[in-house]
Amino acid sequence: MEKGRARALLPIGVFLVSFLGMGIVSGNFNAMPAVVGFLIALTVAFLQNPSLKFDEKVKVIAKGVGDENIITMCLIFLAAGGFSGAVRAAGGVDSTVNFCLSILPSSVAVMGLMLIGCFISLSMGTIAALAPVAAGISDKTGFSPALCIGAVVCGAMFGDNLSMISDTTIAAVKTQGCNMKDKFKANFLIVFPAAVAALLIFFLITRRAEYVIEGDLEYSLLKIVPYMAVLAGALVGINVFAVLIGGTVLSLVIGTVTGEIGVFEIFTSVGDGVTGMYDITVISLLVACVVALMREYGGIDYILFVIRKRIRGQKGAQIGIAVLTLLVDMATANNTVAIVIAGPIAKEVAREYEIDPKRTASLLDIFASVGQGLLPYGAQLLLAAQAVSAAPFEIMPYLYYPWMMGISALLFILFGKDRKQRRRSRSDG
């Protein structure tokens, strides 16, 4: 068993210290963009191990960045951004929100916010889209803005965790080398009970609410079709690029026909969505560079050595992956970045303990989301707090879903049985 070298992990340590340090000192965890932090980490990685020439280090990172999964992941990020921009410009978000609000009775007002968030976030992030609705329901029902926006955040996290085109799903699937539909099925079995439990809690504490929405809730079922098409296409196993391109074209056609998008605005709407994915794409490339050098220096071997010393068996390995992902997310405050960092290590652990890749991808996505829902300095919570003029700590008591999701995942780890292990047991018999 290779022990590796702990000092090879210095670049990530430098990133965490600089990123967190800047956030703590300034009081703003967005003070240092993650891309800058990883540039610093990459610089440190290049300065390490002087016995390896600079040109050879460049070859190492070029090989790391050129990995099929990394390139595919980045391309899917950009394609997902294009679809997101197109469906938003076509009015798909507004139509979906209004349609859901129009059919939900007042007694499930707050629970309805989570339901709407669950649905529309299957294709895109939705906290910003639903924040005004949450504020309006808070005004009409008397429930606190923190409670209402908390339901929105829960719904957004459910959808993001299951979405076929979210950056977290893409990162989890591509770092583990599994199919999206398989990861979706594995994930759904774990998070569905958590979602039901969270919905029930919201219903019980707000069931006596009554409200009347003022103004017209205009919607077009036609504008919701791209959401359904993308979800259905991904579920049946159509290539993700084909699904995203098809969804983008469909959104643009519908937007043009209905007059939401002008002929000369077609490319702008797609471009705006793609631009929104630039940061995570560049970060993914930088992380691939840093991880490649750390692996070359023995850092990944050291992490695996430490994990192997502390875990026993397949269940212990899964708990190790969960803890690793949660800790990295707490340090980076970005669930996608956490998955990109922890993914290569998780893949090595999964290979060592024969864990099904779709199970590993699910664990990465789930526990990164759990961490993100419990961080007062996480991007989602900061956005939600700003949208309703509340403090992040006021919202946290109402984030039932992340807690339930973590508990459900742990129960599946402890009492469930990996299908790969089950198949092997049958063959042994």
Short mmCIF file of C-alpha atoms in Angstrom, two decimals:
data_model
loop_
_atom_site.label_atom_id
_atom_site.label_comp_id
_atom_site.label_asym_id
_atom_site.label_seq_id
_atom_site.Cartn_x
_atom_site.Cartn_y
_atom_site.Cartn_z
CA MET A 1 0.00 0.00 0.00
CA GLU A 2 1.52 3.30 -1.12
CA LYS A 3 1.61 5.78 1.76
CA GLY A 4 2.02 8.80 -0.49
CA ARG A 5 3.12 12.26 0.65
CA ALA A 6 1.06 14.57 2.86
CA ARG A 7 2.97 17.63 1.66
CA ALA A 8 1.62 17.05 -1.83
CA LEU A 9 -1.76 18.28 -0.50
CA LEU A 10 -0.31 21.75 0.24
CA PRO A 11 -2.01 23.40 -2.80
CA ILE A 12 -5.49 22.51 -1.55
CA GLY A 13 -4.49 23.62 1.95
CA VAL A 14 -3.36 26.97 0.57
CA PHE A 15 -6.63 27.33 -1.33
CA LEU A 16 -8.72 26.61 1.76
CA VAL A 17 -6.72 28.95 3.98
CA SER A 18 -6.77 31.82 1.50
CA PHE A 19 -10.40 31.31 0.48
CA LEU A 20 -11.78 30.90 3.99
CA GLY A 21 -9.35 33.42 5.47
CA MET A 22 -10.44 36.13 3.07
CA GLY A 23 -14.09 35.37 3.81
CA ILE A 24 -13.59 35.48 7.57
CA VAL A 25 -11.49 38.65 7.53
CA SER A 26 -13.78 40.53 5.16
CA GLY A 27 -17.04 39.06 6.43
CA ASN A 28 -17.93 38.20 2.85
CA PHE A 29 -17.27 34.69 1.56
CA ASN A 30 -17.55 35.96 -1.98
CA ALA A 31 -14.66 38.36 -1.44
CA MET A 32 -12.24 36.00 -3.15
CA PRO A 33 -13.60 34.32 -6.29
CA ALA A 34 -12.95 30.59 -6.21
CA VAL A 35 -11.18 30.81 -9.56
CA VAL A 36 -8.56 33.13 -8.02
CA GLY A 37 -8.09 30.78 -5.08
CA PHE A 38 -7.43 27.85 -7.41
CA LEU A 39 -4.99 29.90 -9.48
CA ILE A 40 -3.03 30.48 -6.28
CA ALA A 41 -3.22 26.76 -5.49
CA LEU A 42 -1.97 25.88 -8.97
CA THR A 43 0.95 28.27 -8.55
CA VAL A 44 1.89 26.56 -5.29
CA ALA A 45 1.65 23.16 -6.99
CA PHE A 46 4.05 24.30 -9.70
CA LEU A 47 6.54 25.53 -7.08
CA GLN A 48 6.55 22.15 -5.34
CA ASN A 49 8.76 19.22 -6.27
CA PRO A 50 11.68 21.03 -7.96
CA SER A 51 13.07 17.67 -9.10
CA LEU A 52 10.33 17.61 -11.74
CA LYS A 53 11.04 20.09 -14.53
CA PHE A 54 8.52 22.78 -15.43
CA ASP A 55 7.90 21.32 -18.88
CA GLU A 56 7.20 17.93 -17.36
CA LYS A 57 4.71 19.49 -14.94
CA VAL A 58 2.91 21.11 -17.87
CA LYS A 59 2.65 17.68 -19.50
CA VAL A 60 1.19 16.26 -16.29
CA ILE A 61 -1.55 18.88 -16.06
CA ALA A 62 -2.23 18.69 -19.80
CA LYS A 63 -2.87 14.97 -19.43
CA GLY A 64 -5.11 15.62 -16.41
CA VAL A 65 -7.15 18.31 -18.16
CA GLY A 66 -7.37 16.21 -21.30
CA ASP A 67 -9.14 13.39 -19.49
CA GLU A 68 -12.31 12.39 -21.34
CA ASN A 69 -14.52 12.94 -18.31
CA ILE A 70 -13.14 16.43 -17.64
CA ILE A 71 -13.62 17.59 -21.24
CA THR A 72 -17.10 16.07 -21.42
CA MET A 73 -18.07 17.64 -18.11
CA CYS A 74 -17.02 21.11 -19.25
CA LEU A 75 -18.86 20.78 -22.56
CA ILE A 76 -22.02 19.68 -20.77
CA PHE A 77 -21.71 22.65 -18.42
CA LEU A 78 -21.77 24.99 -21.41
CA ALA A 79 -24.62 23.14 -23.11
CA ALA A 80 -26.64 23.21 -19.89
CA GLY A 81 -26.04 26.94 -19.63
CA GLY A 82 -27.33 27.40 -23.17
CA PHE A 83 -30.55 25.55 -22.35
CA SER A 84 -31.00 27.49 -19.13
CA GLY A 85 -30.68 30.81 -20.94
CA ALA A 86 -33.06 29.75 -23.71
CA VAL A 87 -35.80 28.41 -21.45
CA ARG A 88 -35.66 31.47 -19.22
CA ALA A 89 -35.85 33.86 -22.17
CA ALA A 90 -38.77 31.87 -23.60
CA GLY A 91 -40.78 32.45 -20.42
CA GLY A 92 -40.59 28.87 -19.20
CA VAL A 93 -39.76 29.82 -15.61
CA ASP A 94 -42.60 32.31 -15.20
CA SER A 95 -45.13 29.99 -16.82
CA THR A 96 -44.12 27.08 -14.61
CA VAL A 97 -44.31 29.12 -11.41
CA ASN A 98 -47.65 30.66 -12.30
CA PHE A 99 -49.13 27.34 -13.39
CA CYS A 100 -48.16 25.68 -10.11
CA LEU A 101 -49.48 28.58 -8.01
CA SER A 102 -52.76 28.60 -9.89
CA ILE A 103 -53.56 24.97 -9.07
CA LEU A 104 -52.33 24.85 -5.45
CA PRO A 105 -54.93 25.46 -2.69
CA SER A 106 -54.16 28.10 -0.06
CA SER A 107 -53.88 25.51 2.73
CA VAL A 108 -50.61 24.26 1.22
CA ALA A 109 -49.13 27.67 0.42
CA VAL A 110 -45.68 27.20 1.94
CA MET A 111 -45.49 23.51 1.09
CA GLY A 112 -46.43 24.54 -2.43
CA LEU A 113 -43.33 26.71 -2.62
CA MET A 114 -41.18 23.64 -2.04
CA LEU A 115 -43.18 21.65 -4.59
CA ILE A 116 -42.74 24.35 -7.22
CA GLY A 117 -39.04 24.57 -6.41
CA CYS A 118 -38.71 20.80 -6.75
CA PHE A 119 -40.17 20.90 -10.22
CA ILE A 120 -38.62 23.91 -11.91
CA SER A 121 -35.17 23.33 -10.41
CA LEU A 122 -35.00 19.98 -12.18
CA SER A 123 -33.89 22.06 -15.13
CA MET A 124 -32.33 25.13 -13.50
CA GLY A 125 -31.67 26.93 -10.25
CA THR A 126 -34.76 28.62 -8.92
CA ILE A 127 -34.15 30.52 -5.68
CA ALA A 128 -34.01 33.85 -7.47
CA ALA A 129 -37.11 33.03 -9.54
CA LEU A 130 -39.25 32.06 -6.54
CA ALA A 131 -37.97 34.59 -4.00
CA PRO A 132 -40.59 37.25 -4.97
CA VAL A 133 -43.34 34.63 -4.71
CA ALA A 134 -42.08 33.58 -1.27
CA ALA A 135 -42.07 37.21 -0.13
CA GLY A 136 -45.63 37.68 -1.42
CA ILE A 137 -46.93 34.58 0.33
CA SER A 138 -45.20 35.70 3.52
CA ASP A 139 -47.02 39.04 3.35
CA LYS A 140 -50.40 37.41 2.73
CA THR A 141 -50.17 34.59 5.27
CA GLY A 142 -48.23 36.22 8.09
CA PHE A 143 -45.60 33.49 8.07
CA SER A 144 -42.03 34.73 8.38
CA PRO A 145 -40.08 35.42 5.18
CA ALA A 146 -37.40 33.03 6.52
CA LEU A 147 -39.90 30.16 6.63
CA CYS A 148 -41.21 30.82 3.13
CA ILE A 149 -37.80 31.23 1.52
CA GLY A 150 -36.62 28.16 3.46
CA ALA A 151 -39.25 26.11 1.62
CA VAL A 152 -37.94 27.52 -1.67
CA VAL A 153 -34.36 26.57 -0.80
CA CYS A 154 -35.46 23.03 0.11
CA GLY A 155 -37.23 22.64 -3.22
CA ALA A 156 -34.29 24.07 -5.14
CA MET A 157 -31.91 21.61 -3.49
CA PHE A 158 -34.17 18.65 -4.23
CA GLY A 159 -34.36 19.58 -7.90
CA ASP A 160 -30.69 20.44 -8.21
CA ASN A 161 -29.71 17.13 -6.66
CA LEU A 162 -31.80 15.18 -9.18
CA SER A 163 -31.52 17.44 -12.22
CA MET A 164 -30.06 15.90 -15.35
CA ILE A 165 -28.36 19.14 -16.35
CA SER A 166 -27.32 20.76 -13.07
CA ASP A 167 -23.60 21.33 -12.62
CA THR A 168 -23.57 19.14 -9.50
CA THR A 169 -25.10 16.17 -11.30
CA ILE A 170 -22.80 16.59 -14.28
CA ALA A 171 -19.74 16.77 -12.04
CA ALA A 172 -20.79 13.75 -9.96
CA VAL A 173 -21.59 11.59 -12.97
CA LYS A 174 -18.52 12.48 -14.99
CA THR A 175 -16.02 12.11 -12.14
CA GLN A 176 -17.39 8.62 -11.42
CA GLY A 177 -17.96 7.47 -15.00
CA CYS A 178 -21.61 6.40 -14.76
CA ASN A 179 -24.79 7.14 -16.69
CA MET A 180 -27.02 10.02 -15.67
CA LYS A 181 -30.19 7.96 -15.69
CA ASP A 182 -28.59 5.36 -13.40
CA LYS A 183 -27.42 8.03 -10.99
CA PHE A 184 -30.90 9.60 -11.07
CA LYS A 185 -32.56 6.32 -10.13
CA ALA A 186 -30.08 5.64 -7.34
CA ASN A 187 -30.46 9.19 -6.05
CA PHE A 188 -34.24 9.21 -6.23
CA LEU A 189 -34.60 6.19 -3.96
CA ILE A 190 -32.55 7.99 -1.31
CA VAL A 191 -33.89 11.55 -1.49
CA PHE A 192 -37.58 10.90 -2.17
CA PRO A 193 -38.34 9.86 1.45
CA ALA A 194 -36.47 12.96 2.65
CA ALA A 195 -38.50 15.20 0.35
CA VAL A 196 -41.77 13.66 1.51
CA ALA A 197 -40.77 14.15 5.15
CA ALA A 198 -39.83 17.80 4.55
CA LEU A 199 -43.07 18.47 2.67
CA LEU A 200 -45.06 16.92 5.50
CA ILE A 201 -43.32 19.14 8.06
CA PHE A 202 -44.05 22.28 6.03
CA PHE A 203 -47.67 21.19 5.67
CA LEU A 204 -48.15 20.54 9.38
CA ILE A 205 -46.72 23.87 10.53
CA THR A 206 -48.52 25.98 7.90
CA ARG A 207 -51.74 24.08 7.14
CA ARG A 208 -54.04 26.77 8.56
CA ALA A 209 -52.74 29.45 6.21
CA GLU A 210 -55.08 31.15 3.77
CA TYR A 211 -54.14 33.67 1.11
CA VAL A 212 -55.38 35.17 -2.11
CA ILE A 213 -52.97 35.93 -4.94
CA GLU A 214 -53.65 39.26 -6.54
CA GLY A 215 -53.25 39.77 -10.26
CA ASP A 216 -53.38 37.33 -13.13
CA LEU A 217 -51.31 34.18 -13.05
CA GLU A 218 -50.69 33.97 -16.76
CA TYR A 219 -49.05 30.83 -18.01
CA SER A 220 -48.68 28.81 -21.15
CA LEU A 221 -48.45 25.04 -21.03
CA LEU A 222 -46.54 25.24 -24.30
CA LYS A 223 -43.70 27.10 -22.54
CA ILE A 224 -43.40 24.31 -19.97
CA VAL A 225 -42.86 21.67 -22.66
CA PRO A 226 -39.04 22.15 -22.87
CA TYR A 227 -38.71 21.27 -19.17
CA MET A 228 -40.69 18.09 -19.64
CA ALA A 229 -38.87 17.19 -22.84
CA VAL A 230 -35.42 17.51 -21.24
CA LEU A 231 -36.47 15.54 -18.17
CA ALA A 232 -38.12 12.78 -20.21
CA GLY A 233 -35.25 12.56 -22.69
CA ALA A 234 -32.66 12.23 -19.96
CA LEU A 235 -34.71 9.63 -18.07
CA VAL A 236 -35.03 7.34 -21.09
CA GLY A 237 -31.29 7.50 -21.64
CA ILE A 238 -30.92 9.78 -24.67
CA ASN A 239 -27.43 11.27 -24.95
CA VAL A 240 -27.23 14.32 -22.70
CA PHE A 241 -25.85 16.54 -25.47
CA ALA A 242 -28.74 15.61 -27.73
CA VAL A 243 -31.20 16.27 -24.90
CA LEU A 244 -29.74 19.70 -24.12
CA ILE A 245 -29.45 20.79 -27.73
CA GLY A 246 -32.96 19.58 -28.43
CA GLY A 247 -34.30 21.37 -25.35
CA THR A 248 -32.50 24.57 -26.33
CA VAL A 249 -33.84 24.51 -29.89
CA LEU A 250 -37.34 23.71 -28.64
CA SER A 251 -37.22 26.61 -26.16
CA LEU A 252 -36.05 29.02 -28.85
CA VAL A 253 -38.74 27.90 -31.28
CA ILE A 254 -41.48 28.22 -28.65
CA GLY A 255 -40.11 31.56 -27.45
CA THR A 256 -40.05 32.90 -31.01
CA VAL A 257 -43.53 31.60 -31.90
CA THR A 258 -45.07 33.07 -28.73
CA GLY A 259 -43.26 36.37 -29.17
CA GLU A 260 -41.16 36.08 -25.98
CA ILE A 261 -37.90 36.03 -27.96
CA GLY A 262 -37.21 38.22 -30.96
CA VAL A 263 -35.53 36.71 -34.00
CA PHE A 264 -32.35 38.68 -33.29
CA GLU A 265 -32.37 37.77 -29.58
CA ILE A 266 -32.09 34.02 -30.11
CA PHE A 267 -28.32 33.84 -29.92
CA THR A 268 -28.12 36.41 -27.14
CA SER A 269 -30.38 34.38 -24.85
CA VAL A 270 -28.30 31.24 -25.38
CA GLY A 271 -25.07 33.19 -25.00
CA ASP A 272 -26.19 34.69 -21.69
CA GLY A 273 -26.84 31.20 -20.33
CA VAL A 274 -23.51 29.86 -21.55
CA THR A 275 -21.70 32.84 -20.02
CA GLY A 276 -23.23 32.00 -16.66
CA MET A 277 -21.37 28.66 -16.73
CA TYR A 278 -17.93 30.11 -17.44
CA ASP A 279 -16.83 30.23 -13.81
CA ILE A 280 -17.57 26.61 -12.97
CA THR A 281 -16.05 25.47 -16.28
CA VAL A 282 -12.77 27.31 -15.64
CA ILE A 283 -12.74 26.14 -12.01
CA SER A 284 -13.17 22.54 -13.16
CA LEU A 285 -10.17 22.88 -15.47
CA LEU A 286 -8.03 24.46 -12.74
CA VAL A 287 -9.01 21.79 -10.22
CA ALA A 288 -8.09 19.12 -12.77
CA CYS A 289 -4.65 20.74 -13.09
CA VAL A 290 -4.12 20.87 -9.32
CA VAL A 291 -5.36 17.31 -8.79
CA ALA A 292 -3.12 16.02 -11.58
CA LEU A 293 -0.02 17.50 -9.92
CA MET A 294 -1.09 16.33 -6.46
CA ARG A 295 -1.54 12.82 -7.83
CA GLU A 296 1.90 12.98 -9.47
CA TYR A 297 3.45 14.08 -6.17
CA GLY A 298 1.70 11.36 -4.13
CA GLY A 299 -1.07 13.42 -2.52
CA ILE A 300 -3.96 11.25 -3.69
CA ASP A 301 -2.13 8.13 -2.50
CA TYR A 302 -1.74 9.74 0.94
CA ILE A 303 -5.48 10.50 1.20
CA LEU A 304 -6.32 6.94 0.19
CA PHE A 305 -3.82 5.62 2.73
CA VAL A 306 -5.47 7.64 5.52
CA ILE A 307 -8.96 6.60 4.47
CA ARG A 308 -8.03 2.93 4.27
CA LYS A 309 -6.60 3.05 7.79
CA ARG A 310 -9.86 4.38 9.20
CA ILE A 311 -12.55 2.53 7.32
CA ARG A 312 -13.51 -1.10 7.18
CA GLY A 313 -15.52 -2.61 4.38
CA GLN A 314 -17.85 -1.19 1.79
CA LYS A 315 -20.15 0.66 4.19
CA GLY A 316 -17.19 2.30 5.89
CA ALA A 317 -15.87 3.39 2.51
CA GLN A 318 -19.19 4.99 1.63
CA ILE A 319 -19.25 6.85 4.94
CA GLY A 320 -15.69 7.98 4.24
CA ILE A 321 -16.75 9.38 0.85
CA ALA A 322 -19.70 11.13 2.48
CA VAL A 323 -17.56 12.73 5.19
CA LEU A 324 -14.87 13.75 2.70
CA THR A 325 -17.45 15.42 0.45
CA LEU A 326 -19.14 17.17 3.36
CA LEU A 327 -15.86 18.52 4.72
CA VAL A 328 -14.69 19.78 1.33
CA ASP A 329 -18.04 21.47 0.77
CA MET A 330 -17.87 23.15 4.18
CA ALA A 331 -14.41 24.43 3.26
CA THR A 332 -15.22 25.66 -0.25
CA ALA A 333 -18.86 26.72 0.26
CA ASN A 334 -19.61 25.47 -3.25
CA ASN A 335 -21.15 22.04 -3.79
CA THR A 336 -20.02 21.73 -7.40
CA VAL A 337 -16.44 22.63 -6.55
CA ALA A 338 -16.59 20.17 -3.66
CA ILE A 339 -17.66 17.38 -6.02
CA VAL A 340 -14.96 18.25 -8.54
CA ILE A 341 -12.32 18.11 -5.78
CA ALA A 342 -13.60 15.02 -3.97
CA GLY A 343 -14.65 13.16 -7.12
CA PRO A 344 -11.26 11.72 -8.17
CA ILE A 345 -10.54 10.57 -4.61
CA ALA A 346 -14.00 9.05 -4.27
CA LYS A 347 -13.48 7.17 -7.52
CA GLU A 348 -10.27 5.60 -6.21
CA VAL A 349 -12.00 4.59 -2.96
CA ALA A 350 -14.95 3.17 -4.91
CA ARG A 351 -12.62 1.12 -7.09
CA GLU A 352 -10.77 -0.18 -4.04
CA TYR A 353 -13.95 -1.27 -2.22
CA GLU A 354 -15.98 -2.22 -5.32
CA ILE A 355 -18.72 0.38 -4.84
CA ASP A 356 -21.03 0.89 -7.79
CA PRO A 357 -20.16 4.19 -9.56
CA LYS A 358 -23.78 5.36 -9.52
CA ARG A 359 -23.86 4.92 -5.74
CA THR A 360 -20.66 6.94 -5.39
CA ALA A 361 -22.00 9.68 -7.68
CA SER A 362 -25.16 9.81 -5.57
CA LEU A 363 -23.18 10.13 -2.34
CA LEU A 364 -21.09 12.95 -3.78
CA ASP A 365 -24.13 14.89 -4.95
CA ILE A 366 -26.18 14.25 -1.81
CA PHE A 367 -23.60 15.15 0.81
CA ALA A 368 -22.36 18.17 -1.11
CA SER A 369 -25.98 19.38 -1.09
CA VAL A 370 -26.35 18.54 2.61
CA GLY A 371 -23.33 20.67 3.40
CA GLN A 372 -24.53 23.49 1.18
CA GLY A 373 -27.88 23.58 2.96
CA LEU A 374 -26.28 23.91 6.36
CA LEU A 375 -23.70 26.61 5.62
CA PRO A 376 -24.68 30.18 6.50
CA TYR A 377 -22.01 31.35 4.06
CA GLY A 378 -23.07 29.10 1.17
CA ALA A 379 -24.08 30.74 -2.10
CA GLN A 380 -27.66 29.43 -2.05
CA LEU A 381 -28.36 30.59 1.48
CA LEU A 382 -26.74 33.99 0.93
CA LEU A 383 -28.85 34.51 -2.19
CA ALA A 384 -32.03 33.44 -0.39
CA ALA A 385 -31.31 35.67 2.58
CA GLN A 386 -30.63 38.66 0.38
CA ALA A 387 -33.82 38.09 -1.61
CA VAL A 388 -36.11 38.41 1.44
CA SER A 389 -33.92 40.69 3.58
CA ALA A 390 -33.33 38.03 6.22
CA ALA A 391 -30.19 36.72 7.89
CA PRO A 392 -28.93 33.27 6.80
CA PHE A 393 -29.17 32.04 10.39
CA GLU A 394 -32.88 32.91 10.40
CA ILE A 395 -33.48 30.62 7.41
CA MET A 396 -31.40 27.66 8.60
CA PRO A 397 -33.97 26.32 11.14
CA TYR A 398 -36.41 25.79 8.25
CA LEU A 399 -34.05 23.85 6.00
CA TYR A 400 -35.67 20.52 6.84
CA TYR A 401 -34.84 18.84 3.57
CA PRO A 402 -31.00 18.88 3.80
CA TRP A 403 -31.21 17.31 7.28
CA MET A 404 -33.69 14.68 6.12
CA MET A 405 -31.60 13.97 3.02
CA GLY A 406 -28.47 13.39 5.09
CA ILE A 407 -30.33 11.08 7.50
CA SER A 408 -31.91 9.14 4.63
CA ALA A 409 -28.54 8.71 2.90
CA LEU A 410 -26.90 7.44 6.09
CA LEU A 411 -29.71 4.92 6.58
CA PHE A 412 -29.24 3.67 3.02
CA ILE A 413 -25.51 3.30 3.63
CA LEU A 414 -25.91 1.46 6.93
CA PHE A 415 -28.84 -0.78 6.06
CA GLY A 416 -28.85 -0.91 2.28
CA LYS A 417 -26.83 -3.24 0.12
CA ASP A 418 -24.89 -2.15 -2.93
CA ARG A 419 -26.21 -3.91 -6.03
CA LYS A 420 -22.69 -4.72 -7.21
CA GLN A 421 -22.05 -6.48 -3.91
CA ARG A 422 -25.40 -8.27 -4.16
CA ARG A 423 -24.64 -9.55 -7.66
CA ARG A 424 -21.27 -10.81 -6.49
CA SER A 425 -22.88 -12.61 -3.55
CA ARG A 426 -25.32 -14.35 -5.86
CA SER A 427 -22.56 -15.48 -8.19
CA ASP A 428 -20.57 -16.81 -5.22
CA GLY A 429 -23.57 -18.83 -4.17
#
